[in-house]
Coordinates of C-alpha atoms in Angstrom, one line a residue:
D1 CA -2.6 17.2 -41.8
F2 CA -6.2 16.5 -42.7
I3 CA -8.4 14.5 -45.0
S4 CA -11.7 15.8 -46.2
T5 CA -14.9 13.7 -45.2
A6 CA -15.9 13.6 -48.7
D7 CA -12.4 12.0 -49.8
L8 CA -12.8 9.6 -46.8
N9 CA -15.9 8.4 -48.2
S10 CA -15.3 8.3 -51.6
R11 CA -11.8 7.0 -51.8
F12 CA -12.0 4.6 -48.9
I13 CA -15.4 3.7 -47.6
E14 CA -17.6 3.4 -50.7
P15 CA -15.2 1.2 -52.9
L16 CA -15.4 -1.2 -49.9
T17 CA -18.9 -1.2 -49.2
T18 CA -19.8 -1.7 -52.7
K19 CA -17.6 -4.9 -52.7
G20 CA -19.5 -6.3 -49.8
C21 CA -17.0 -5.3 -47.0
E22 CA -18.1 -4.4 -43.6
V23 CA -16.9 -1.0 -42.7
V24 CA -16.7 0.4 -39.1
L25 CA -15.8 4.1 -38.9
I26 CA -14.4 5.3 -35.7
V27 CA -13.5 8.8 -35.3
D28 CA -11.5 10.3 -32.4
A29 CA -10.6 13.6 -33.9
C30 CA -9.8 17.1 -32.5
H31 CA -11.0 20.4 -33.8
A32 CA -7.7 22.1 -34.2
S33 CA -6.6 24.2 -37.2
G34 CA -4.9 22.2 -39.9
L35 CA -1.2 22.7 -40.8
N36 CA -1.9 24.2 -44.3
R37 CA -5.3 25.5 -44.1
N38 CA -7.7 26.8 -41.1
L39 CA -10.3 24.5 -40.1
S40 CA -13.1 25.5 -38.2
G41 CA -12.6 24.8 -34.4
G42 CA -14.8 24.7 -31.4
V43 CA -18.5 23.9 -31.4
E44 CA -18.7 25.2 -35.0
G45 CA -16.1 22.9 -36.2
G46 CA -17.6 20.1 -34.4
K47 CA -21.1 20.6 -36.1
I48 CA -19.5 20.9 -39.5
T49 CA -17.6 17.7 -39.0
M50 CA -20.6 15.9 -37.7
M51 CA -22.9 17.0 -40.6
A52 CA -20.3 15.6 -43.1
L53 CA -19.8 12.4 -41.2
E54 CA -23.5 11.9 -41.2
N55 CA -23.4 11.9 -44.9
M56 CA -21.2 8.8 -45.3
T57 CA -22.5 5.5 -46.2
S58 CA -21.1 3.5 -43.5
P59 CA -23.8 1.4 -41.8
V60 CA -21.7 1.8 -38.3
K61 CA -20.5 5.3 -36.9
M62 CA -18.9 5.8 -33.5
Y63 CA -18.1 9.3 -32.6
S64 CA -16.0 10.3 -29.4
C65 CA -18.6 13.0 -28.3
Q66 CA -21.5 15.1 -29.3
A67 CA -20.9 18.1 -31.6
S68 CA -21.2 20.7 -28.9
Q69 CA -18.7 18.8 -26.7
Y70 CA -14.9 18.1 -26.6
S71 CA -12.8 14.9 -26.6
L72 CA -10.6 14.5 -23.7
E73 CA -7.1 13.0 -23.6
S74 CA -4.7 12.4 -20.6
E75 CA -1.8 10.3 -19.2
Q76 CA -4.2 8.5 -16.8
W77 CA -5.7 6.8 -19.9
G78 CA -3.2 4.2 -21.2
G79 CA -0.3 6.5 -20.5
G80 CA -1.4 9.4 -22.8
R81 CA -4.3 8.7 -25.3
G82 CA -7.7 10.0 -26.0
L83 CA -10.5 8.6 -23.3
F84 CA -12.8 7.4 -26.1
S85 CA -10.0 5.4 -27.8
Y86 CA -9.0 4.0 -24.3
V87 CA -12.6 2.8 -23.6
L88 CA -13.2 1.4 -27.0
M89 CA -9.9 -0.6 -26.8
E90 CA -11.0 -2.1 -23.3
G91 CA -14.3 -3.0 -24.8
L92 CA -12.8 -4.7 -27.9
Y93 CA -10.5 -6.6 -25.6
G94 CA -13.5 -8.2 -24.0
M95 CA -14.5 -5.9 -21.2
A96 CA -17.6 -5.1 -23.0
D97 CA -18.6 -8.8 -23.4
A98 CA -21.7 -8.8 -21.1
D99 CA -23.0 -12.1 -22.0
N100 CA -19.5 -13.8 -21.8
N101 CA -19.9 -15.7 -25.1
K102 CA -16.5 -14.5 -26.2
V103 CA -17.8 -12.2 -28.9
V104 CA -18.3 -8.5 -28.5
S105 CA -21.5 -7.4 -30.3
L106 CA -22.0 -3.7 -31.8
R107 CA -24.7 -3.4 -29.0
E108 CA -22.2 -4.5 -26.3
I109 CA -19.7 -2.0 -27.5
Q110 CA -22.2 0.7 -27.5
R111 CA -23.4 0.1 -23.9
Y112 CA -19.7 -0.1 -22.7
L113 CA -18.9 3.2 -24.3
E114 CA -22.0 5.1 -23.2
D115 CA -21.5 3.8 -19.8
N116 CA -17.9 4.4 -19.2
V117 CA -16.8 7.3 -21.4
P118 CA -19.0 10.0 -19.6
T119 CA -18.2 8.3 -16.3
L120 CA -14.4 8.6 -16.8
A121 CA -14.7 12.1 -18.3
S122 CA -16.5 13.5 -15.1
P123 CA -16.5 16.4 -14.1
N124 CA -16.0 17.2 -18.0
K125 CA -18.7 16.2 -20.3
Q126 CA -18.2 13.6 -23.1
D127 CA -20.8 11.7 -24.3
P128 CA -20.1 9.4 -27.3
I129 CA -22.5 8.9 -30.1
I130 CA -22.9 5.3 -31.6
K131 CA -25.0 4.6 -34.6
I132 CA -25.5 1.0 -35.6
D133 CA -27.7 -0.7 -38.2
N134 CA -27.5 -4.4 -36.7
P135 CA -27.2 -4.5 -32.9
K136 CA -26.2 -8.3 -32.8
R137 CA -23.4 -8.0 -35.5
A138 CA -20.0 -9.0 -33.9
I139 CA -17.1 -6.4 -33.8
S140 CA -14.6 -8.4 -32.0
K141 CA -13.7 -11.8 -30.9
V142 CA -12.4 -12.3 -27.4
N143 CA -8.8 -13.7 -26.6
D144 CA -9.3 -15.0 -23.3
L145 CA -5.5 -14.9 -22.4
L146 CA -5.4 -11.1 -23.4
L147 CA -8.3 -10.4 -21.6
N148 CA -7.3 -12.2 -18.4
E149 CA -3.9 -10.4 -18.4
Y150 CA -5.6 -7.1 -18.9
K151 CA -7.9 -7.9 -15.9
V152 CA -5.2 -8.7 -13.7
Q153 CA -3.2 -5.6 -14.6
K154 CA -6.3 -3.4 -14.2
S155 CA -7.2 -4.8 -10.9
K156 CA -4.0 -3.9 -9.5
N157 CA -4.0 -0.3 -10.8
L158 CA -5.6 2.0 -8.3
P159 CA -7.4 4.9 -10.2
F160 CA -5.8 8.4 -9.9
M161 CA -7.1 11.4 -11.9
A162 CA -4.5 13.1 -14.2
R163 CA -4.6 16.6 -15.8
A164 CA -6.6 16.2 -19.0
D165 CA -6.4 18.2 -22.1
I166 CA -9.2 19.1 -24.5
K167 CA -8.4 18.1 -27.8
G168 CA -8.1 21.2 -30.0
G169 CA -7.1 23.2 -27.2
M170 CA -8.9 25.8 -25.0
D171 CA -8.1 29.1 -26.9
G172 CA -11.2 29.4 -28.6
L173 CA -13.3 28.9 -25.3
I174 CA -11.1 31.3 -23.4
R175 CA -11.3 34.1 -26.1
A176 CA -15.3 33.7 -25.7
M177 CA -15.2 34.7 -22.2
D178 CA -15.4 38.1 -20.5
T179 CA -12.2 39.6 -19.2
T180 CA -12.8 38.9 -15.4
R181 CA -13.2 35.3 -16.1
Q182 CA -10.3 35.1 -18.5
R183 CA -8.3 36.6 -15.8
L184 CA -9.4 34.4 -13.1
Y185 CA -9.0 31.2 -15.3
R186 CA -5.3 32.2 -16.3
E187 CA -4.5 32.9 -12.7
C188 CA -5.8 29.6 -11.5
D189 CA -4.4 27.5 -14.5
S190 CA -0.8 29.2 -13.8
L191 CA -1.1 28.5 -10.0
I192 CA -1.9 24.9 -10.8
N193 CA 1.2 24.5 -13.1
V194 CA 3.5 25.9 -10.4
K195 CA 1.9 23.6 -7.8
E196 CA 0.5 26.7 -5.6
L197 CA -2.5 24.6 -4.9
E198 CA -4.0 26.2 -2.0
K199 CA -3.9 29.6 -3.7
A200 CA -5.3 28.0 -6.8
Y201 CA -8.1 26.4 -4.9
A202 CA -9.0 30.0 -3.7
V203 CA -9.0 31.4 -7.3
F204 CA -11.1 28.6 -8.6
K205 CA -13.7 29.3 -5.9
A206 CA -14.0 32.9 -7.0
Y207 CA -14.2 31.7 -10.6
A208 CA -16.7 29.1 -9.9
Q209 CA -19.2 31.9 -8.5
L210 CA -19.2 33.5 -11.9
D211 CA -19.1 30.1 -13.9
S212 CA -19.7 26.5 -12.7
T213 CA -21.1 24.7 -15.6
S214 CA -19.1 25.7 -18.6
E215 CA -16.5 23.5 -20.4
V216 CA -13.9 25.8 -19.1
S217 CA -15.0 25.6 -15.6
L218 CA -15.4 21.9 -15.8
Q219 CA -11.8 21.6 -17.3
L220 CA -10.5 24.0 -14.4
R221 CA -12.0 21.7 -11.7
R222 CA -10.8 18.5 -13.0
N223 CA -7.2 19.7 -13.4
L224 CA -7.1 21.4 -10.0
S225 CA -8.7 18.1 -8.7
A226 CA -6.0 16.2 -10.4
S227 CA -3.2 18.2 -9.0
L228 CA -4.7 17.9 -5.4
Q229 CA -4.3 14.1 -5.6
E230 CA -0.6 14.3 -6.4
K231 CA 0.7 14.3 -2.8
T232 CA -1.3 11.3 -2.1
A233 CA -0.4 9.5 -5.1
A234 CA 3.2 10.1 -4.4
I235 CA 2.8 8.5 -0.7
L236 CA 0.6 5.7 -1.8
T237 CA 2.3 4.5 -5.2
P238 CA 5.6 3.2 -3.5
M239 CA 3.2 1.3 -0.9
L240 CA 1.6 -0.6 -3.9
E241 CA 4.9 -2.4 -4.0
D242 CA 5.7 -2.9 -0.5
A243 CA 3.4 -1.3 2.3
S244 CA 6.3 -0.6 4.7
K245 CA 8.2 1.3 2.0
V246 CA 7.2 4.7 3.1
D247 CA 9.9 7.8 3.2
V248 CA 7.6 10.5 4.3
T249 CA 7.1 12.9 7.3
R250 CA 4.0 13.4 9.4
E251 CA 3.6 17.1 7.8
E252 CA 3.6 15.8 4.4
V253 CA 0.9 13.1 5.2
M254 CA -1.2 16.1 6.9
L255 CA -0.8 18.1 3.6
A256 CA -1.9 15.3 1.5
I257 CA -4.9 14.6 3.6
D258 CA -5.8 18.4 3.2
D259 CA -5.4 18.4 -0.5
L260 CA -7.6 15.3 -0.5
E261 CA -10.3 17.0 1.3
K262 CA -10.4 19.7 -1.3
A263 CA -10.1 17.4 -4.3
T264 CA -13.1 15.3 -3.0
E265 CA -15.1 18.4 -2.4
L266 CA -14.4 19.6 -5.9
L267 CA -15.4 16.3 -7.4
G268 CA -18.4 15.5 -5.5
P269 CA -20.2 12.4 -4.6
A270 CA -21.3 11.7 -8.4
N271 CA -17.8 11.4 -9.5
F272 CA -16.3 7.9 -10.3
L273 CA -13.3 8.6 -7.9
Y274 CA -15.2 10.0 -5.0
K275 CA -15.3 6.6 -3.0
N276 CA -11.6 6.0 -3.8
L277 CA -10.7 9.5 -2.5
V278 CA -12.6 9.0 0.7
A279 CA -10.9 5.6 1.1
R280 CA -7.4 7.2 0.8
K281 CA -8.2 9.8 3.2
L282 CA -9.5 7.3 5.8
F283 CA -6.1 5.2 5.2
L284 CA -3.9 8.1 5.6
Q285 CA -5.7 9.3 8.8
A286 CA -5.1 5.9 10.3
F287 CA -1.6 5.7 8.8
V288 CA -0.5 8.7 10.7
I289 CA -1.6 7.3 14.0
K290 CA 0.5 4.1 13.3
K291 CA 3.4 5.4 11.6
F292 CA 4.2 8.2 13.9
N293 CA 2.9 6.8 17.2
V294 CA 0.2 9.6 17.3
K295 CA -1.7 9.3 20.5
G296 CA -5.2 8.4 19.6
N297 CA -7.9 5.7 19.6
P298 CA -6.5 2.6 17.9
D299 CA -10.0 1.0 17.6
A300 CA -11.1 4.3 15.8
A301 CA -8.1 4.0 13.5
L302 CA -8.9 0.4 12.7
A303 CA -12.5 1.3 12.0
M304 CA -11.2 3.9 9.4
L305 CA -9.0 1.1 7.7
E306 CA -12.0 -1.1 7.7
E307 CA -14.2 1.3 6.0
S308 CA -11.4 2.4 3.6
A309 CA -11.3 -1.4 2.6
K310 CA -14.7 -1.5 1.8
L311 CA -14.5 1.5 -0.5
E312 CA -11.3 0.4 -2.2
P313 CA -11.0 -3.2 -1.6
N314 CA -7.9 -3.6 -4.0
A315 CA -5.6 -1.3 -2.1
P316 CA -3.0 -3.9 -0.5
Y317 CA -1.5 -1.3 2.1
T318 CA -5.0 -1.1 3.7
Y319 CA -4.7 -4.6 4.8
Y320 CA -1.2 -4.5 5.8
Y321 CA -1.8 -1.7 8.3
M322 CA -5.1 -3.6 9.4
G323 CA -2.7 -6.6 10.1
L324 CA -0.4 -4.4 12.2
F325 CA -3.3 -2.9 14.3
H326 CA -4.9 -6.3 15.0
R327 CA -1.1 -7.6 15.9
D328 CA -1.1 -4.7 18.5
K329 CA -4.5 -5.8 19.8
N330 CA -3.0 -9.6 20.0
D331 CA -5.8 -10.7 17.6
K332 CA -3.7 -13.2 15.8
D333 CA -6.4 -14.6 13.7
K334 CA -7.4 -11.4 12.2
S335 CA -3.9 -10.1 11.8
K336 CA -3.0 -13.2 9.9
K337 CA -6.2 -12.8 7.8
N338 CA -5.2 -9.2 6.8
F339 CA -1.7 -10.2 6.0
K340 CA -3.0 -12.9 3.9
Q341 CA -5.1 -10.5 1.9
Y342 CA -2.1 -8.2 1.4
V343 CA -0.3 -11.2 0.0
D344 CA -3.0 -12.2 -2.4
L345 CA -3.0 -8.7 -3.9
I346 CA 0.7 -8.5 -4.4
P347 CA 1.8 -12.2 -4.8
S348 CA 5.0 -11.3 -6.5
S349 CA 6.2 -9.1 -3.6
G350 CA 9.0 -10.6 -1.5
W351 CA 7.9 -8.2 1.3
A352 CA 4.6 -9.5 1.1
Y353 CA 5.6 -12.9 2.1
N354 CA 8.2 -11.8 4.5
N355 CA 5.1 -9.8 6.4
L356 CA 3.0 -12.7 6.3
G357 CA 5.8 -14.6 8.0
Y358 CA 5.6 -12.1 10.8
S359 CA 1.9 -12.8 11.1
D360 CA 2.4 -16.6 11.0
V361 CA 5.1 -16.4 13.8
D362 CA 2.7 -14.4 16.0
A363 CA 0.1 -16.9 15.4
G364 CA 2.6 -19.8 16.2
S365 CA 2.2 -21.1 13.0
F366 CA 6.0 -21.9 12.5
D367 CA 5.8 -24.2 9.3
E368 CA 3.7 -21.7 7.5
A369 CA 6.2 -19.0 8.6
I370 CA 9.1 -20.9 7.1
N371 CA 7.3 -21.6 4.0
N372 CA 6.5 -17.7 3.7
Y373 CA 10.0 -16.6 4.4
Q374 CA 11.5 -19.1 2.1
Q375 CA 9.3 -17.9 -0.6
A376 CA 10.4 -14.2 0.1
I377 CA 14.0 -15.2 -0.2
R378 CA 13.4 -16.8 -3.6
I379 CA 11.8 -13.8 -4.8
F380 CA 14.2 -11.4 -3.5
K381 CA 17.3 -13.4 -4.7
D382 CA 15.6 -13.5 -8.2
S383 CA 14.8 -9.8 -8.3
T384 CA 17.4 -8.0 -6.5
G385 CA 20.2 -10.5 -5.7
K386 CA 21.6 -11.7 -2.3
K387 CA 22.9 -8.2 -1.4
G388 CA 19.3 -6.7 -1.3
R389 CA 18.0 -5.5 2.0
G390 CA 14.7 -7.7 1.6
Y391 CA 16.9 -10.8 1.1
V392 CA 18.9 -10.0 4.4
T393 CA 15.8 -9.2 6.2
S394 CA 14.0 -12.5 5.2
M395 CA 17.2 -14.8 5.9
N396 CA 17.4 -13.1 9.4
N397 CA 13.7 -13.8 9.9
L398 CA 14.0 -17.6 8.8
G399 CA 16.9 -17.9 11.1
M400 CA 15.1 -16.6 13.9
V401 CA 12.1 -19.1 13.3
Y402 CA 14.7 -21.8 13.5
T403 CA 16.2 -20.7 16.6
K404 CA 12.8 -20.3 18.3
L405 CA 12.4 -24.2 17.4
G406 CA 15.7 -25.1 18.7
Q407 CA 17.0 -25.9 15.1
Y408 CA 20.3 -24.2 15.6
D409 CA 22.0 -26.1 12.8
K410 CA 19.6 -24.6 10.2
A411 CA 19.6 -21.1 11.8
E412 CA 23.3 -20.6 12.0
P413 CA 24.2 -20.7 8.3
L414 CA 21.3 -18.3 7.5
F415 CA 22.6 -15.9 9.9
V416 CA 26.2 -16.2 8.8
D417 CA 25.2 -15.9 5.2
A418 CA 23.0 -12.9 5.8
N419 CA 25.7 -11.1 7.9
K420 CA 28.3 -11.4 5.0
F421 CA 26.5 -8.4 3.3
K422 CA 27.1 -4.9 4.5
V423 CA 23.5 -3.8 5.3
D424 CA 23.8 -0.6 7.4
M425 CA 22.3 -0.7 10.8
V426 CA 19.5 1.5 10.2
T427 CA 17.9 -0.8 7.6
V428 CA 18.3 -4.1 10.0
M429 CA 17.6 -2.6 13.4
G430 CA 14.7 -0.2 12.7
F431 CA 11.5 0.2 14.6
P432 CA 8.2 0.6 13.1
G433 CA 6.8 4.0 13.5
F434 CA 10.1 5.6 14.6
P435 CA 10.8 8.8 12.6
G436 CA 13.7 8.5 10.2
I437 CA 14.0 4.7 10.3
P438 CA 12.5 2.5 7.8
G439 CA 9.5 0.4 9.0
M440 CA 11.5 -2.9 9.9
P441 CA 9.9 -5.0 12.8
D442 CA 11.3 -4.7 16.2
S443 CA 12.2 -8.3 16.4
M444 CA 15.0 -7.5 13.7
H445 CA 18.3 -7.2 15.4
G446 CA 20.5 -7.6 12.5
V447 CA 23.9 -8.8 13.3
N448 CA 22.7 -9.5 16.9
N449 CA 21.0 -12.5 15.6
L450 CA 24.2 -14.8 15.3
G451 CA 25.1 -13.6 18.7
K452 CA 21.6 -14.6 20.4
L453 CA 22.0 -18.0 18.6
Y454 CA 25.3 -18.6 20.3
V455 CA 23.5 -17.7 23.6
R456 CA 20.9 -20.3 23.1
K457 CA 23.4 -22.8 21.9
G458 CA 25.4 -22.0 25.3
D459 CA 28.4 -20.9 23.2
Y460 CA 28.9 -17.8 25.3
D461 CA 32.5 -17.0 24.3
K462 CA 31.3 -16.9 20.6
A463 CA 28.3 -14.8 21.5
E464 CA 29.8 -12.1 23.7
P465 CA 32.3 -10.2 21.3
I466 CA 29.5 -10.3 18.6
L467 CA 27.1 -8.8 20.9
V468 CA 29.2 -6.2 22.2
T469 CA 30.6 -5.1 19.0
S470 CA 27.0 -4.9 17.7
S471 CA 25.9 -2.7 20.7
E472 CA 28.9 -0.3 20.4
E473 CA 28.1 0.2 16.7
A474 CA 24.5 0.8 17.5
K475 CA 25.5 3.3 20.2
K476 CA 27.8 5.1 17.8
I477 CA 25.3 5.2 15.1
F478 CA 22.0 6.1 17.1
G479 CA 23.3 7.4 20.4
P480 CA 22.9 6.2 23.8
D481 CA 19.0 7.1 24.1
H482 CA 17.7 5.2 21.0
P483 CA 15.5 2.1 21.0
A484 CA 18.0 0.3 18.5
Y485 CA 20.8 0.8 21.0
A486 CA 18.5 -0.5 23.9
R487 CA 17.7 -3.7 22.0
T488 CA 21.3 -4.5 21.8
I489 CA 21.9 -4.1 25.6
V490 CA 18.8 -6.2 26.1
D491 CA 20.6 -9.0 24.3
I492 CA 23.8 -8.6 26.4
G493 CA 21.7 -8.8 29.4
E494 CA 20.4 -12.1 28.3
L495 CA 23.8 -13.4 28.0
K496 CA 24.8 -12.2 31.3
G497 CA 21.7 -14.0 32.8
K498 CA 22.8 -17.3 31.1
T499 CA 26.4 -17.0 32.6
G500 CA 24.9 -16.5 36.1
N501 CA 25.8 -12.8 36.4
Y502 CA 22.1 -11.9 37.2
D503 CA 22.7 -8.4 38.9
K504 CA 24.5 -7.5 35.7
A505 CA 21.8 -8.7 33.5
I506 CA 19.1 -7.0 35.5
E507 CA 21.1 -3.8 35.2
Y508 CA 21.2 -4.0 31.5
F509 CA 17.2 -4.6 31.3
D510 CA 16.8 -1.8 33.4
E511 CA 18.8 0.5 31.3
A512 CA 17.1 -0.5 28.3
L513 CA 13.7 0.0 29.9
T514 CA 14.7 3.5 30.8
I515 CA 15.7 4.4 27.2
M516 CA 12.3 2.8 25.9
D517 CA 10.2 4.7 28.6
K518 CA 11.9 7.9 27.7
V519 CA 11.6 7.6 23.9
L520 CA 8.3 5.7 23.4
G521 CA 6.4 6.0 26.6
A522 CA 6.0 4.0 29.7
D523 CA 3.4 1.9 28.4
N524 CA 5.1 1.1 25.1
P525 CA 4.3 -2.5 24.0
R526 CA 8.0 -3.0 22.9
S527 CA 9.0 -3.0 26.6
G528 CA 6.8 -6.0 27.2
E529 CA 9.6 -8.4 25.8
I530 CA 12.2 -6.9 28.2
Y531 CA 10.0 -7.2 31.3
F532 CA 9.4 -10.8 30.2
Q533 CA 13.2 -11.5 29.8
K534 CA 13.7 -9.8 33.2
G535 CA 11.3 -12.2 34.8
V536 CA 13.2 -15.0 33.3
I537 CA 16.4 -13.8 35.3
Y538 CA 14.5 -13.8 38.5
V539 CA 13.3 -17.3 37.9
M540 CA 16.9 -18.4 37.3
E541 CA 17.6 -16.6 40.7
K542 CA 14.8 -18.4 42.4
N543 CA 13.0 -15.2 43.0
N544 CA 9.5 -16.2 41.9
A545 CA 7.5 -13.3 43.5
Q546 CA 9.8 -10.7 41.3
A547 CA 9.6 -13.1 38.2
L548 CA 5.7 -13.1 38.4
E549 CA 5.6 -9.3 38.8
N550 CA 7.8 -8.8 35.9
F551 CA 5.7 -11.4 33.5
E552 CA 2.4 -9.6 34.6
K553 CA 3.9 -6.3 33.4
A554 CA 5.0 -7.9 30.1
F555 CA 1.5 -9.5 29.5
Q556 CA -0.1 -6.1 30.1
M557 CA 2.1 -4.6 27.6
K558 CA 0.8 -7.3 25.2
Y559 CA 3.8 -9.8 25.1
H560 CA 2.2 -12.8 23.8
D561 CA 5.0 -15.2 22.5
L562 CA 3.7 -18.3 23.9
K563 CA 5.8 -20.4 21.9
N564 CA 8.8 -18.8 23.5
I565 CA 7.3 -19.3 26.9
E566 CA 6.7 -23.0 26.3
L567 CA 10.2 -23.8 25.0
N568 CA 12.2 -21.5 27.4
K569 CA 13.9 -24.1 29.6
S570 CA 14.9 -21.5 32.2
L571 CA 11.2 -21.4 33.2
D572 CA 11.1 -25.1 34.0
P573 CA 11.3 -24.3 37.8
I574 CA 8.1 -22.1 37.8
R575 CA 5.9 -23.8 35.3
T576 CA 4.2 -26.2 37.8
T577 CA 3.4 -23.4 40.3
P578 CA -0.2 -22.5 40.9
A579 CA 0.8 -18.8 40.5
F580 CA 2.3 -19.3 37.2
K581 CA -0.7 -21.0 35.9
K582 CA -3.1 -18.6 37.2
L583 CA -1.2 -15.5 35.8
L584 CA -1.2 -17.2 32.2
K585 CA -4.9 -18.0 32.4
K586 CA -5.5 -14.4 33.5
Y587 CA -4.0 -13.1 30.1
F588 CA -4.5 -15.9 27.6
S589 CA -7.6 -18.2 26.7
E590 CA -7.8 -21.9 27.3
K591 CA -7.6 -22.4 23.5
E592 CA -4.5 -20.4 23.1
L593 CA -2.8 -22.4 26.0
D594 CA -4.2 -25.6 24.9
R595 CA -1.9 -25.2 21.7
H596 CA 1.3 -25.5 23.8
S597 CA 1.1 -28.9 25.4
R598 CA 4.3 -28.4 27.6
M599 CA 3.5 -25.0 29.0
F600 CA 2.8 -26.1 32.5
S601 CA 4.9 -29.2 32.5
A602 CA 8.7 -29.2 33.4
G603 CA 11.5 -31.4 31.7

């Protein structure tokens, strides 16, 4: 349960030093009572221990804190260890190798400890003491493989503050306080433990008016701040694996933002986590707008995300949502850049490649989209097996690219394979930002993909039963006033148009638009594709005036699938008309249109 410093010196250190061994003594000890005899705790015990250690003959001494301070330990440091030991081991791995000569010297480890321990301890006070005789003496050789692995892992971990305990406990410090502070401390600590954080915050503010600088006050401030970050951690941690993987309500996000504001205020700008907390607050504010279709200024939300990325550049979910906002703005280059940054941060994520594939499709980079979807499929197949939602999603998306390119023989087996798995309609037909549905893209129509493929191939007899069955199932699951059901009747409308039943096609499109307008608003971008398809029907009906009117509505709603416009043979009768050319040039740049060589040529 204990060893005396005299024994430590006489039995272990002196016999080695007299034989020429170099001895480095590292002490990260608490001031608690021993099991068989009482040891002096608190500041008194620290001073006694420090005096005894000073008498040892070792030329190198490292102490976790000053005699008047306390060492911290917490889950946030290596899963549950002392702060000093955690930083020391980081330094010995090579993080302290400032001159990159693959050797950590005593001077380098001293500087690393003195720089990082106080920073990570804040708002508590912990200043290590390092005494060395020869600053240039090497204490560790750097293993490049271990160091690089550690750096990669560290770069992926976003820092959060966890509750920290003072080694040796708080009892002695609490007993030394007056009764008022004791009562407020115990009340606040109890409220933190039961997660009554709003009340705990109010009690702490009262306590801080009496005492804002003692070790007890700093400890209480730290643990309250850590607890106030837990709601944010619960939201963001799953998003480190998949930015679209969020099962949270708007109220929960708003509560997390409120807690973050309190935590940020408690820690102050000098704390090492301050910028991270500000970044997370900005992200959550923009996230609310996108996730829950909150009416607001999209440009302001995008500015929040850009500032968040500057403050916390290794947060992948920030780039994901920046990509979504740029996609909404039809800024394909920036959207793709953001999704590429997202993939770079989580290259082992199938969802990362899947989302980059979406961006490639938006930009008309179909070869790149195919490569990214194939990579996503490989990852999902290796990690979750074929029955995983990610595998089915990526298979469908890859099939959709081949369908756009007219490569039906490659698309059909993908859809057939994907549809073998019983993936429920919620996971394959969701809409981003729609409450209660996972954030799948609106281009995902699940089992409809196979039916749509048969429509494109002209195999209408095979297409109709698939599309009708899918629509009936969507109506039963979601109800008649849901966007998911609306998407299925749009596909039936396309089939009706292909078979020459133009009036019935328009009827289906109008029904879908009514649902979309009712649920998502009359100016929602998801209706743009429907207006475009409605315009195609009018071209087939030889009603160019109505066709152009619907195309303009589609473009106003940011429909921008130029590849589909180029390859859609149903548009050939209108391609060479001056009115069609004028309309496209109104909404798309010459550079964009030049990428599609047959946009204005028929046949």
